Coordinates of C-alpha atoms in Angstrom, one line a residue:
M1 CA -42.9 22.6 -26.0
K2 CA -43.6 19.3 -28.3
K3 CA -40.2 19.6 -29.6
K4 CA -38.8 20.3 -26.3
F5 CA -40.5 17.2 -24.8
T6 CA -39.1 15.3 -27.6
F7 CA -35.5 16.3 -27.1
L8 CA -36.0 15.4 -23.2
I9 CA -37.3 11.8 -24.2
I10 CA -34.0 11.7 -26.4
A11 CA -31.8 12.6 -24.1
L12 CA -33.1 10.3 -21.0
I13 CA -33.1 7.4 -23.6
A14 CA -29.0 8.4 -24.4
A15 CA -28.1 8.7 -21.0
A16 CA -29.9 5.3 -20.0
A17 CA -28.2 3.7 -23.0
A18 CA -24.9 5.6 -21.7
A19 CA -25.2 4.2 -18.4
A20 CA -26.3 0.8 -19.7
V21 CA -22.6 0.5 -21.6
Y22 CA -21.3 2.0 -18.3
Y23 CA -22.0 -0.9 -16.4
V24 CA -21.1 -3.4 -19.1
G25 CA -18.3 -2.1 -20.3
F26 CA -16.5 -5.1 -20.0
I27 CA -18.9 -6.9 -21.5
K28 CA -17.2 -6.6 -25.1
S29 CA -19.2 -9.4 -26.7
A30 CA -22.6 -7.4 -26.6
A31 CA -23.3 -5.6 -29.9
S32 CA -25.7 -3.6 -28.4
A33 CA -28.2 -2.9 -25.2
R34 CA -30.9 -5.5 -26.9
E35 CA -28.5 -8.2 -26.0
I36 CA -28.1 -7.9 -22.8
N37 CA -30.2 -9.4 -20.1
V38 CA -30.5 -7.1 -17.2
T39 CA -31.8 -8.2 -13.8
R40 CA -32.5 -6.6 -10.4
K41 CA -33.1 -7.6 -6.7
K42 CA -32.8 -6.3 -3.2
V43 CA -31.1 -9.3 -1.2
V44 CA -29.5 -9.9 2.4
L45 CA -26.4 -11.4 2.1
T46 CA -24.8 -13.1 5.3
S47 CA -21.0 -13.1 5.2
H48 CA -19.7 -17.1 6.0
L49 CA -16.8 -15.4 8.1
S50 CA -18.4 -13.3 10.2
G51 CA -22.0 -14.5 10.3
V52 CA -23.1 -10.8 9.6
A53 CA -25.9 -10.0 7.5
M54 CA -25.6 -7.0 5.0
K55 CA -28.5 -5.5 3.0
A56 CA -27.4 -5.3 -0.4
K57 CA -28.6 -4.8 -4.4
I58 CA -27.2 -7.1 -7.3
V59 CA -27.6 -6.1 -10.7
T60 CA -27.0 -8.9 -13.2
Y61 CA -25.6 -7.8 -16.7
K62 CA -25.6 -11.4 -18.8
S63 CA -25.1 -11.5 -22.7
D64 CA -24.4 -14.6 -24.6
N65 CA -21.0 -15.5 -23.2
K66 CA -20.1 -13.1 -20.5
T67 CA -21.9 -12.0 -17.0
L68 CA -21.4 -9.1 -14.9
Y69 CA -22.6 -8.8 -11.4
K70 CA -22.8 -5.5 -9.8
T71 CA -23.4 -6.1 -5.9
T72 CA -23.9 -2.6 -4.0
Y73 CA -23.4 -3.4 -0.2
Y74 CA -25.9 -0.6 2.0
T75 CA -25.6 -2.4 5.5
Y76 CA -23.0 -4.1 8.0
G77 CA -25.3 -5.9 10.3
K78 CA -27.2 -3.2 11.8
N79 CA -24.9 -0.2 10.8
P80 CA -25.5 1.6 7.5
L81 CA -21.9 1.8 5.5
P82 CA -20.5 5.1 5.6
M83 CA -19.7 5.0 2.0
W84 CA -21.8 2.0 0.1
T85 CA -19.4 -0.8 -1.0
E86 CA -19.6 -1.5 -4.6
V87 CA -18.2 -4.9 -6.2
K88 CA -18.1 -5.6 -9.9
Y89 CA -17.4 -8.8 -10.5
L90 CA -16.6 -11.0 -14.0
P91 CA -16.5 -14.3 -13.4
E92 CA -15.5 -15.3 -17.0
N93 CA -11.7 -13.7 -16.2
R94 CA -11.2 -16.0 -13.4
P95 CA -7.6 -17.9 -13.8
V96 CA -7.7 -21.4 -14.8
N97 CA -5.4 -23.7 -13.2
P98 CA -3.5 -20.6 -11.7
A99 CA 0.2 -20.7 -10.2
A100 CA -0.7 -21.3 -6.6
S101 CA 1.4 -19.2 -4.2
G102 CA 0.7 -19.6 -0.7
N103 CA -0.5 -16.9 1.5
W104 CA 0.6 -13.4 1.8
T105 CA 0.5 -12.6 5.5
V106 CA 3.2 -9.5 5.8
F107 CA 3.9 -6.1 4.0
N108 CA 5.7 -7.3 0.9
K109 CA 5.4 -10.9 1.1
F110 CA 8.7 -11.4 3.3
R111 CA 9.8 -9.9 6.2
D112 CA 13.1 -9.0 4.5
H113 CA 11.0 -7.2 2.5
N114 CA 12.5 -9.3 -1.1
S115 CA 9.1 -9.9 -2.9
I116 CA 10.5 -12.6 -5.6
L117 CA 7.9 -15.7 -5.8
N118 CA 9.7 -18.7 -7.4
L119 CA 6.8 -20.1 -9.1
N120 CA 6.1 -21.8 -12.3
F121 CA 4.5 -18.6 -13.7
P122 CA 5.1 -17.7 -17.6
A123 CA 6.4 -14.4 -18.8
V124 CA 3.3 -12.2 -19.8
S125 CA 3.2 -8.4 -20.5
W126 CA 0.3 -6.2 -20.1
K127 CA -1.0 -2.9 -18.8
Y128 CA -3.9 -2.5 -16.8
K129 CA -5.5 1.1 -16.9
Q130 CA -7.5 1.5 -13.9
Y131 CA -10.5 3.7 -12.8
D132 CA -9.2 7.8 -13.1
A133 CA -5.8 6.7 -15.0
I134 CA -4.1 9.8 -16.6
S135 CA -1.9 9.9 -19.6
L136 CA 1.4 7.9 -19.0
K137 CA 2.9 11.0 -20.8
G138 CA 1.0 13.6 -19.0
L139 CA 1.7 15.9 -15.8
F140 CA -0.3 15.2 -12.7
P141 CA -3.5 17.6 -12.2
S142 CA -3.3 20.7 -10.3
V143 CA 0.6 21.4 -11.6
D144 CA -0.4 24.9 -12.4
V145 CA -1.2 25.6 -8.9
L146 CA 0.8 23.0 -6.8
G147 CA 3.6 22.8 -9.1
K148 CA 5.7 19.6 -10.2
T149 CA 6.7 18.3 -6.5
R150 CA 3.1 18.9 -4.7
G151 CA 1.0 17.9 -8.0
A152 CA 3.0 14.7 -7.9
V153 CA 2.9 14.0 -3.9
M154 CA -0.9 15.0 -4.1
F155 CA -2.1 13.2 -6.4
T156 CA 0.1 10.0 -5.2
Q157 CA -1.3 10.1 -2.0
F158 CA -5.3 10.5 -2.6
V159 CA -5.4 9.1 -6.5
G160 CA -2.7 7.0 -7.3
D161 CA -1.2 3.4 -6.2
S162 CA 1.1 4.4 -3.3
V163 CA 2.3 0.8 -2.5
G164 CA 2.8 -2.2 -4.5
V165 CA 0.5 -5.0 -5.5
S166 CA 0.4 -8.9 -4.3
Y167 CA 0.0 -12.1 -5.7
Y168 CA -2.3 -15.1 -4.8
N169 CA -3.5 -17.8 -6.9
G170 CA -3.3 -16.7 -10.2
I171 CA -4.6 -13.3 -9.1
V172 CA -2.6 -9.9 -8.9
Y173 CA -4.4 -7.3 -6.3
I174 CA -4.2 -3.8 -6.8
P175 CA -4.4 -1.4 -4.0
S176 CA -5.9 2.5 -5.0
N177 CA -5.9 5.5 -3.4
N178 CA -9.3 6.2 -5.5
D179 CA -10.7 4.4 -2.9
M180 CA -10.5 1.4 -4.6
L181 CA -9.2 -2.6 -4.8
Y182 CA -8.5 -3.9 -8.0
A183 CA -8.1 -8.2 -8.8
V184 CA -6.9 -9.1 -11.9
N185 CA -6.1 -11.6 -13.8
A186 CA -2.3 -12.5 -13.5
K187 CA -1.8 -13.9 -17.1
T188 CA -4.3 -11.7 -19.1
G189 CA -4.7 -8.3 -17.4
K190 CA -8.3 -8.5 -17.3
L191 CA -10.4 -7.4 -14.2
I192 CA -12.1 -10.0 -12.2
W193 CA -13.7 -7.9 -9.4
R194 CA -13.1 -4.1 -8.2
A195 CA -14.5 -3.1 -4.9
T196 CA -15.1 0.7 -3.2
T197 CA -14.0 1.5 0.0
A198 CA -14.9 4.3 2.3
G199 CA -11.1 5.8 2.3
S200 CA -7.8 5.5 0.2
V201 CA -6.1 2.0 0.0
M202 CA -2.4 2.7 0.6
S203 CA -1.8 -1.2 1.8
V204 CA -0.3 -4.0 0.3
P205 CA -3.2 -6.5 0.0
L206 CA -2.9 -9.2 2.4
T207 CA -4.2 -12.7 0.8
V208 CA -5.1 -15.6 3.6
N209 CA -7.0 -19.0 2.5
G210 CA -9.4 -17.2 0.2
V211 CA -9.7 -13.6 1.8
V212 CA -8.0 -10.5 0.8
Y213 CA -7.8 -8.1 3.9
I214 CA -6.9 -4.5 3.1
T215 CA -6.9 -1.4 5.6
I216 CA -7.8 2.0 4.5
G217 CA -7.4 5.8 5.5
N218 CA -5.9 9.2 4.0
A219 CA -2.7 11.4 4.8
A220 CA -4.5 14.4 6.1
F221 CA -4.9 16.0 9.8
S222 CA -8.0 17.7 10.7
G223 CA -7.2 20.9 12.2
A224 CA -8.3 19.8 15.9
N225 CA -6.5 16.9 15.7
G226 CA -3.1 18.4 14.1
P227 CA -2.4 21.8 14.3
F228 CA -4.9 23.1 17.1
A229 CA -3.9 19.5 19.4
I230 CA -0.4 20.7 19.4
L231 CA -0.8 24.6 19.8
T232 CA -3.4 23.7 23.0
H233 CA -1.1 20.8 24.1
N234 CA -4.0 18.3 23.9
L235 CA -1.7 15.5 22.6
K236 CA -3.7 13.0 23.3
N237 CA -5.7 14.3 20.5
I238 CA -3.0 14.0 18.0
R239 CA -4.5 11.9 15.1
R240 CA -3.9 11.2 11.4
G241 CA -6.6 10.6 8.9
D242 CA -9.2 13.5 8.5
G243 CA -11.8 10.6 6.8
Y244 CA -12.8 6.9 7.4
G245 CA -9.8 4.6 8.2
G246 CA -10.8 0.8 9.1
V247 CA -10.1 -2.4 7.4
Y248 CA -12.2 -5.0 4.9
A249 CA -12.2 -8.5 4.5
F250 CA -13.8 -9.5 0.8
S251 CA -13.7 -12.9 -0.7
A252 CA -10.1 -13.3 -2.7
Y253 CA -11.8 -14.6 -5.9
S254 CA -15.3 -13.0 -6.2
G255 CA -14.9 -9.6 -4.1
K256 CA -18.1 -10.5 -1.9
L257 CA -18.2 -8.0 1.3
L258 CA -17.0 -10.7 4.2
W259 CA -16.5 -7.6 6.9
V260 CA -15.4 -4.2 7.6
R261 CA -14.4 -3.0 10.5
F262 CA -13.7 1.0 11.3
T263 CA -11.3 3.1 13.9
A264 CA -10.6 6.3 14.3
G265 CA -7.9 7.6 12.8
E266 CA -6.6 6.3 9.2
V267 CA -5.0 3.0 9.1
M268 CA -2.4 3.4 6.1
P269 CA -0.2 1.0 6.9
T270 CA -0.6 -3.0 6.3
A271 CA -1.7 -4.9 8.8
L272 CA 0.0 -8.3 9.9
Y273 CA -1.8 -11.8 9.7
I274 CA -0.8 -14.3 12.6
D275 CA -2.7 -17.0 14.5
N276 CA -5.9 -15.6 13.1
M277 CA -5.3 -12.0 14.1
L278 CA -4.7 -9.1 12.0
I279 CA -2.2 -6.8 14.0
F280 CA -2.2 -3.2 13.0
A281 CA -1.1 0.6 14.2
N282 CA -2.8 3.6 13.1
G283 CA -3.0 7.2 13.0
S284 CA -4.3 7.4 16.8
G285 CA -1.8 5.8 18.5
H286 CA -3.5 2.7 18.8
I287 CA -2.2 -0.8 18.2
Y288 CA -4.8 -3.3 17.1
A289 CA -5.3 -7.3 17.1
L290 CA -8.5 -8.0 15.2
N291 CA -10.3 -11.7 15.1
A292 CA -9.4 -12.5 11.0
K293 CA -12.6 -14.1 10.6
S294 CA -15.2 -11.7 12.5
G295 CA -13.3 -8.3 12.7
K296 CA -14.0 -7.9 15.9
I297 CA -11.5 -6.6 18.6
I298 CA -9.1 -8.5 20.2
W299 CA -7.0 -6.7 22.2
K300 CA -6.2 -2.5 21.7
K301 CA -3.2 -0.6 23.1
Y302 CA -2.1 2.7 23.2
A303 CA 1.7 3.3 22.0
G304 CA 1.8 6.5 23.7
V305 CA 1.0 10.2 24.1
S306 CA 1.5 12.2 20.8
S307 CA 2.0 8.7 19.1
F308 CA 1.0 7.7 15.4
T309 CA 1.9 6.0 12.7
S310 CA 1.7 6.9 9.1
M311 CA 3.0 4.1 6.4
S312 CA 5.1 1.9 9.2
S313 CA 3.4 -1.5 8.6
T314 CA 3.6 -4.3 11.2
N315 CA 6.4 -6.7 11.1
Y316 CA 7.2 -9.5 13.3
Y317 CA 9.8 -11.4 15.1
T318 CA 10.0 -15.2 16.9
M319 CA 12.0 -14.6 19.9
P320 CA 14.4 -17.5 21.4
N321 CA 11.3 -18.8 23.4
K322 CA 9.3 -18.8 20.4
K323 CA 7.0 -16.1 21.5
V324 CA 6.4 -13.5 18.6
I325 CA 6.4 -9.8 19.0
G326 CA 5.4 -7.4 16.5
I327 CA 7.1 -4.7 15.5
I328 CA 5.9 -1.2 14.3
G329 CA 7.5 2.4 13.8
F330 CA 6.1 5.6 15.4
T331 CA 6.1 9.0 14.9
L332 CA 6.1 11.3 18.2
V333 CA 5.1 15.1 18.3
K334 CA 7.6 15.5 21.5
Q335 CA 10.5 14.1 22.5
P336 CA 11.9 12.0 21.4
F337 CA 10.0 12.5 18.0
G338 CA 10.2 8.6 16.8
K339 CA 10.4 5.1 18.4
I340 CA 10.2 1.8 17.0
V341 CA 7.9 -0.3 19.7
A342 CA 8.0 -4.3 20.0
F343 CA 4.9 -6.0 21.6
N344 CA 3.5 -9.5 22.1
I345 CA 0.8 -10.2 19.6
K346 CA -1.0 -12.1 22.2
N347 CA -2.3 -9.1 24.5
G348 CA -0.1 -6.2 23.1
K349 CA 2.4 -5.8 26.1
T350 CA 5.1 -4.0 25.3
A351 CA 8.2 -6.2 25.0
W352 CA 10.8 -3.2 24.0
Q353 CA 11.1 0.1 22.6
A354 CA 13.3 1.5 20.8
V355 CA 14.9 5.6 20.2
L356 CA 17.9 6.8 18.3
P357 CA 21.0 7.9 20.2
K358 CA 20.7 11.6 21.4
K359 CA 22.8 12.8 19.0
Y360 CA 20.4 11.8 16.2
K361 CA 17.3 13.3 16.3
P362 CA 14.4 12.0 14.0
F363 CA 12.2 14.6 12.1
N364 CA 8.7 15.2 11.1
T365 CA 6.9 11.9 10.4
G366 CA 9.9 9.7 9.2
M367 CA 10.1 6.7 12.2
G368 CA 6.5 6.5 11.4
D369 CA 6.4 6.2 7.8
V370 CA 8.9 3.3 6.9
S371 CA 8.0 -0.2 7.5
P372 CA 11.0 -2.3 9.4
A373 CA 12.6 -5.0 7.8
V374 CA 13.1 -8.0 10.0
D375 CA 16.4 -10.6 9.4
Q376 CA 15.1 -13.6 11.9
K377 CA 18.4 -15.4 11.5
H378 CA 20.8 -12.8 12.6
N379 CA 18.4 -11.1 15.2
L380 CA 17.7 -7.2 13.4
V381 CA 15.6 -5.0 12.6
I382 CA 16.5 -2.4 10.1
Q383 CA 14.8 1.1 9.7
D384 CA 15.1 4.0 7.6
T385 CA 14.4 7.6 9.0
I386 CA 15.0 11.4 8.7
V387 CA 17.3 13.0 11.6
N388 CA 18.7 16.3 12.6
F389 CA 16.6 18.9 10.9
N390 CA 18.8 22.1 10.8
R391 CA 16.0 25.2 10.9
K392 CA 18.3 27.4 9.4
T393 CA 19.3 25.8 6.5
R394 CA 16.6 23.6 6.5
M395 CA 18.8 20.7 5.5
L396 CA 18.7 17.0 7.4
N397 CA 20.1 13.7 7.1
S398 CA 18.9 10.3 6.0
A399 CA 19.8 7.5 8.5
I400 CA 19.7 4.4 8.7
V401 CA 19.4 2.0 12.6
A402 CA 20.0 -1.5 13.0
I403 CA 18.2 -2.4 16.1
K404 CA 18.7 -6.1 18.2
A405 CA 15.2 -7.9 17.4
S406 CA 15.1 -9.6 20.9
T407 CA 16.1 -6.7 23.3
G408 CA 15.6 -3.3 20.8
K409 CA 19.2 -2.3 21.6
V410 CA 20.4 0.1 18.9
K411 CA 23.4 -1.7 16.9
W412 CA 24.6 1.3 15.0
V413 CA 23.5 4.5 13.2
D414 CA 24.9 5.2 9.5
L415 CA 24.2 8.6 8.1
L416 CA 23.6 8.3 4.4
G417 CA 23.5 11.6 3.0
K418 CA 22.4 15.4 3.3
G419 CA 19.6 17.1 1.7
Y420 CA 16.3 18.9 2.0
V421 CA 13.1 17.8 3.4
P422 CA 11.3 15.6 0.8
P423 CA 7.5 16.0 0.9
A424 CA 5.3 13.5 2.1
F425 CA 7.1 9.7 2.8
K426 CA 10.2 10.7 4.2
G427 CA 12.4 7.6 3.9
G428 CA 13.2 4.2 2.2
V429 CA 12.1 0.9 2.7
P430 CA 14.8 -1.5 3.3
V431 CA 15.5 -5.0 1.8
I432 CA 17.6 -7.2 3.4
H433 CA 19.6 -9.8 1.5
D434 CA 22.9 -12.0 2.2
G435 CA 24.0 -9.7 4.6
R436 CA 23.5 -6.3 3.0
I437 CA 20.6 -4.2 3.4
Y438 CA 19.7 -1.8 0.2
V439 CA 17.6 1.0 0.6
G440 CA 17.0 4.3 -1.5
S441 CA 16.7 7.9 0.0
P442 CA 14.4 10.7 -1.2
V443 CA 16.7 13.0 0.3
T444 CA 19.7 12.5 -1.8
S445 CA 18.0 10.3 -4.6
K446 CA 19.9 7.6 -4.7
I447 CA 20.2 3.8 -3.8
Y448 CA 22.6 2.4 -1.2
A449 CA 24.2 -0.9 -0.2
I450 CA 25.0 -1.3 3.5
N451 CA 26.9 -4.1 5.3
E452 CA 24.2 -5.3 7.6
F453 CA 26.3 -6.0 10.7
T454 CA 28.6 -3.0 10.6
G455 CA 26.4 -0.2 8.7
K456 CA 28.9 0.5 6.4
V457 CA 28.2 1.7 3.0
L458 CA 29.7 -0.5 0.3
W459 CA 28.4 1.5 -2.4
S460 CA 25.9 4.3 -3.4
S461 CA 24.4 5.2 -6.9
K462 CA 22.5 7.8 -8.3
I463 CA 18.9 7.2 -9.4
P464 CA 18.9 8.8 -13.4
T465 CA 16.3 11.4 -14.0
V466 CA 15.1 11.9 -10.3
S467 CA 16.1 15.1 -9.0
V468 CA 16.6 15.8 -5.5
P469 CA 13.9 17.8 -3.2
P470 CA 13.0 20.6 -3.2
K471 CA 12.9 20.4 -6.8
T472 CA 11.1 17.5 -7.1
A473 CA 9.6 14.9 -4.7
G474 CA 12.7 12.9 -4.9
G475 CA 12.9 9.0 -5.2
G476 CA 13.9 5.7 -3.8
R477 CA 11.0 5.3 -1.6
G478 CA 10.0 2.0 -2.3
N479 CA 12.2 -1.1 -1.6
P480 CA 14.3 -2.7 -4.5
V481 CA 13.9 -6.5 -5.1
I482 CA 17.2 -8.3 -5.2
Y483 CA 17.1 -11.2 -8.0
G484 CA 20.4 -12.9 -8.3
N485 CA 23.4 -10.2 -8.5
K486 CA 20.8 -7.7 -9.9
L487 CA 18.9 -5.0 -8.0
I488 CA 15.4 -4.1 -9.6
L489 CA 14.1 -0.5 -8.5
A490 CA 10.9 1.2 -9.5
A491 CA 11.6 5.2 -9.3
G492 CA 10.7 8.0 -11.3
A493 CA 9.3 6.9 -14.7
Y494 CA 11.2 4.0 -15.1
I495 CA 12.4 0.7 -13.5
F496 CA 16.2 0.5 -13.3
T497 CA 18.3 -2.6 -13.0
Y498 CA 21.7 -2.0 -10.8
N499 CA 24.8 -4.7 -10.4
A500 CA 23.8 -5.6 -6.8
N501 CA 27.4 -6.1 -5.7
T502 CA 29.1 -3.0 -7.2
G503 CA 26.0 -0.3 -8.0
K504 CA 26.8 0.1 -11.2
L505 CA 23.9 0.8 -13.8
L506 CA 23.0 -1.9 -16.1
K507 CA 19.5 -1.1 -17.4
R508 CA 16.7 1.0 -17.6
Y509 CA 13.3 0.5 -18.6
Y510 CA 10.7 3.5 -19.3
T511 CA 7.0 2.9 -18.2
G512 CA 5.5 6.5 -18.3
G513 CA 3.7 8.2 -15.1
R514 CA 5.5 8.4 -11.7
F515 CA 6.6 5.5 -9.2
G516 CA 5.6 6.4 -5.5
L517 CA 6.7 4.0 -2.6
V518 CA 6.0 0.8 -4.4
N519 CA 8.2 -2.3 -4.8
P520 CA 8.6 -4.6 -7.9
V521 CA 6.9 -7.9 -7.5
I522 CA 8.2 -11.1 -9.1
V523 CA 6.5 -14.2 -9.7
G524 CA 8.3 -16.7 -11.7
K525 CA 9.3 -15.1 -14.8
T526 CA 7.1 -11.7 -14.9
V527 CA 7.6 -8.4 -12.7
F528 CA 4.4 -7.0 -11.6
V529 CA 4.4 -3.2 -10.4
S530 CA 2.1 -0.1 -10.0
N531 CA 2.4 3.2 -10.5
S532 CA 0.8 7.0 -9.2
Y533 CA -0.8 7.2 -12.6
N534 CA -3.2 4.3 -12.1
Y535 CA -1.5 1.9 -14.2
T536 CA -0.5 -1.8 -13.4
F537 CA 2.2 -3.4 -15.7
A538 CA 3.4 -6.8 -16.0
I539 CA 6.5 -7.1 -17.6
P540 CA 8.8 -10.1 -18.4
L541 CA 11.4 -10.3 -16.1
K542 CA 13.8 -10.6 -18.8
K543 CA 13.6 -7.1 -19.9
L544 CA 14.7 -6.1 -16.9
L545 CA 17.9 -8.0 -16.5

């Protein structure tokens, strides 16, 4: 008995030591637990934005030259948080004299999706390994059960990084489907802070005046709000997201929780910040406008029976009369199976709804998957989708459509190629640059250049190493960026560089792992990109040119 008791004491000491090492894992200067001073206190913190009080516990780990703060938030106001928000903050890793970038207010920074920030930022190289990262040379978990295609999709949707990063004043913000948001020093690749959330983070973090905003939600359907709602013709019950959906606001520099707002249905898309509002659509088919300071609902509108959005982020267009309209893509379970909705951002009133001509029938979640690009100068909205599914052959077409932004009138539709249904995200995110649209297709695993005004395909090129469905998940979901006369695209395990004028493949850069619907972000002389294996890379731009 004495030996067992001694063994138990040793085991408990070892467990405590392991826990200490876990929580101070970033404090590398400490040679042993004795060098670390640990303090704990329960506090009530008040958000300087919303004025709402939050019960929390702060644990401070301090060594000679480093400090780690671990703050756990239990409530927001009178409401317990469904999943506690834990923020780990290392102030010593904050940037010094960072390259100021201005606010990031819309998906991929600009309405045309060409995420290039012309800043005085040096060429740096680092690789940040996130929580739950897997080997860049390995297979996805559960491949033996789900297969390579489905295994890759499941990991991307529920663990890996689905979308691209954002940059703000020397910090790279990394959204993860593992219910986390990371803030990393853009020059060093060191973690500044990390926050947990109540759901997958599939949105590009917006950064405005020292605040970072993210939306959360997963891609699943519950039985009652998916198949059963369709079978019973109760289409008002259609709702995507079987977990928590909502919006979080954090301090951009320390990760302090500022407010949270939950919704019925996922909020996978990226919101739009405009006029002190956050505007987004969700899995229940509603469009919300929240007060960006408090998180309170300003207005809420229903997009229509059986409608929902998946990953279609809010874009906007300024009308000739200076009124601003928001623009979002929706999936419908009934005719016409997909639409683009434009609305007055002040009150949610519908400005126009655009549907495809009858000979083009949207399929699956296509219209609600892709974030539309907007060309303010030429009065155009560009959207990609899949159409005309043939039940006998199981094949369909990849399609792209141009819509007049001021009226919703369809200007042209072009079919890009035929193939099998890609799993998960169904289209490619377009980018507009100098009168051309560049877009990939997971149906054909090709990248296309298209005349913006006529829809004529100027060139198409195969994405090397990426096979088409159903053999693989396909590639070309994330939009490329156009740098001079070069097109840079992340797909498969590579970053590819093409001649933007001819489509000729110029270079391939191997990272390992797999890219989802991410886009490269160019900041000065560095490219930042994340992948589905939970890694984020900083790559000198010259290595890709």
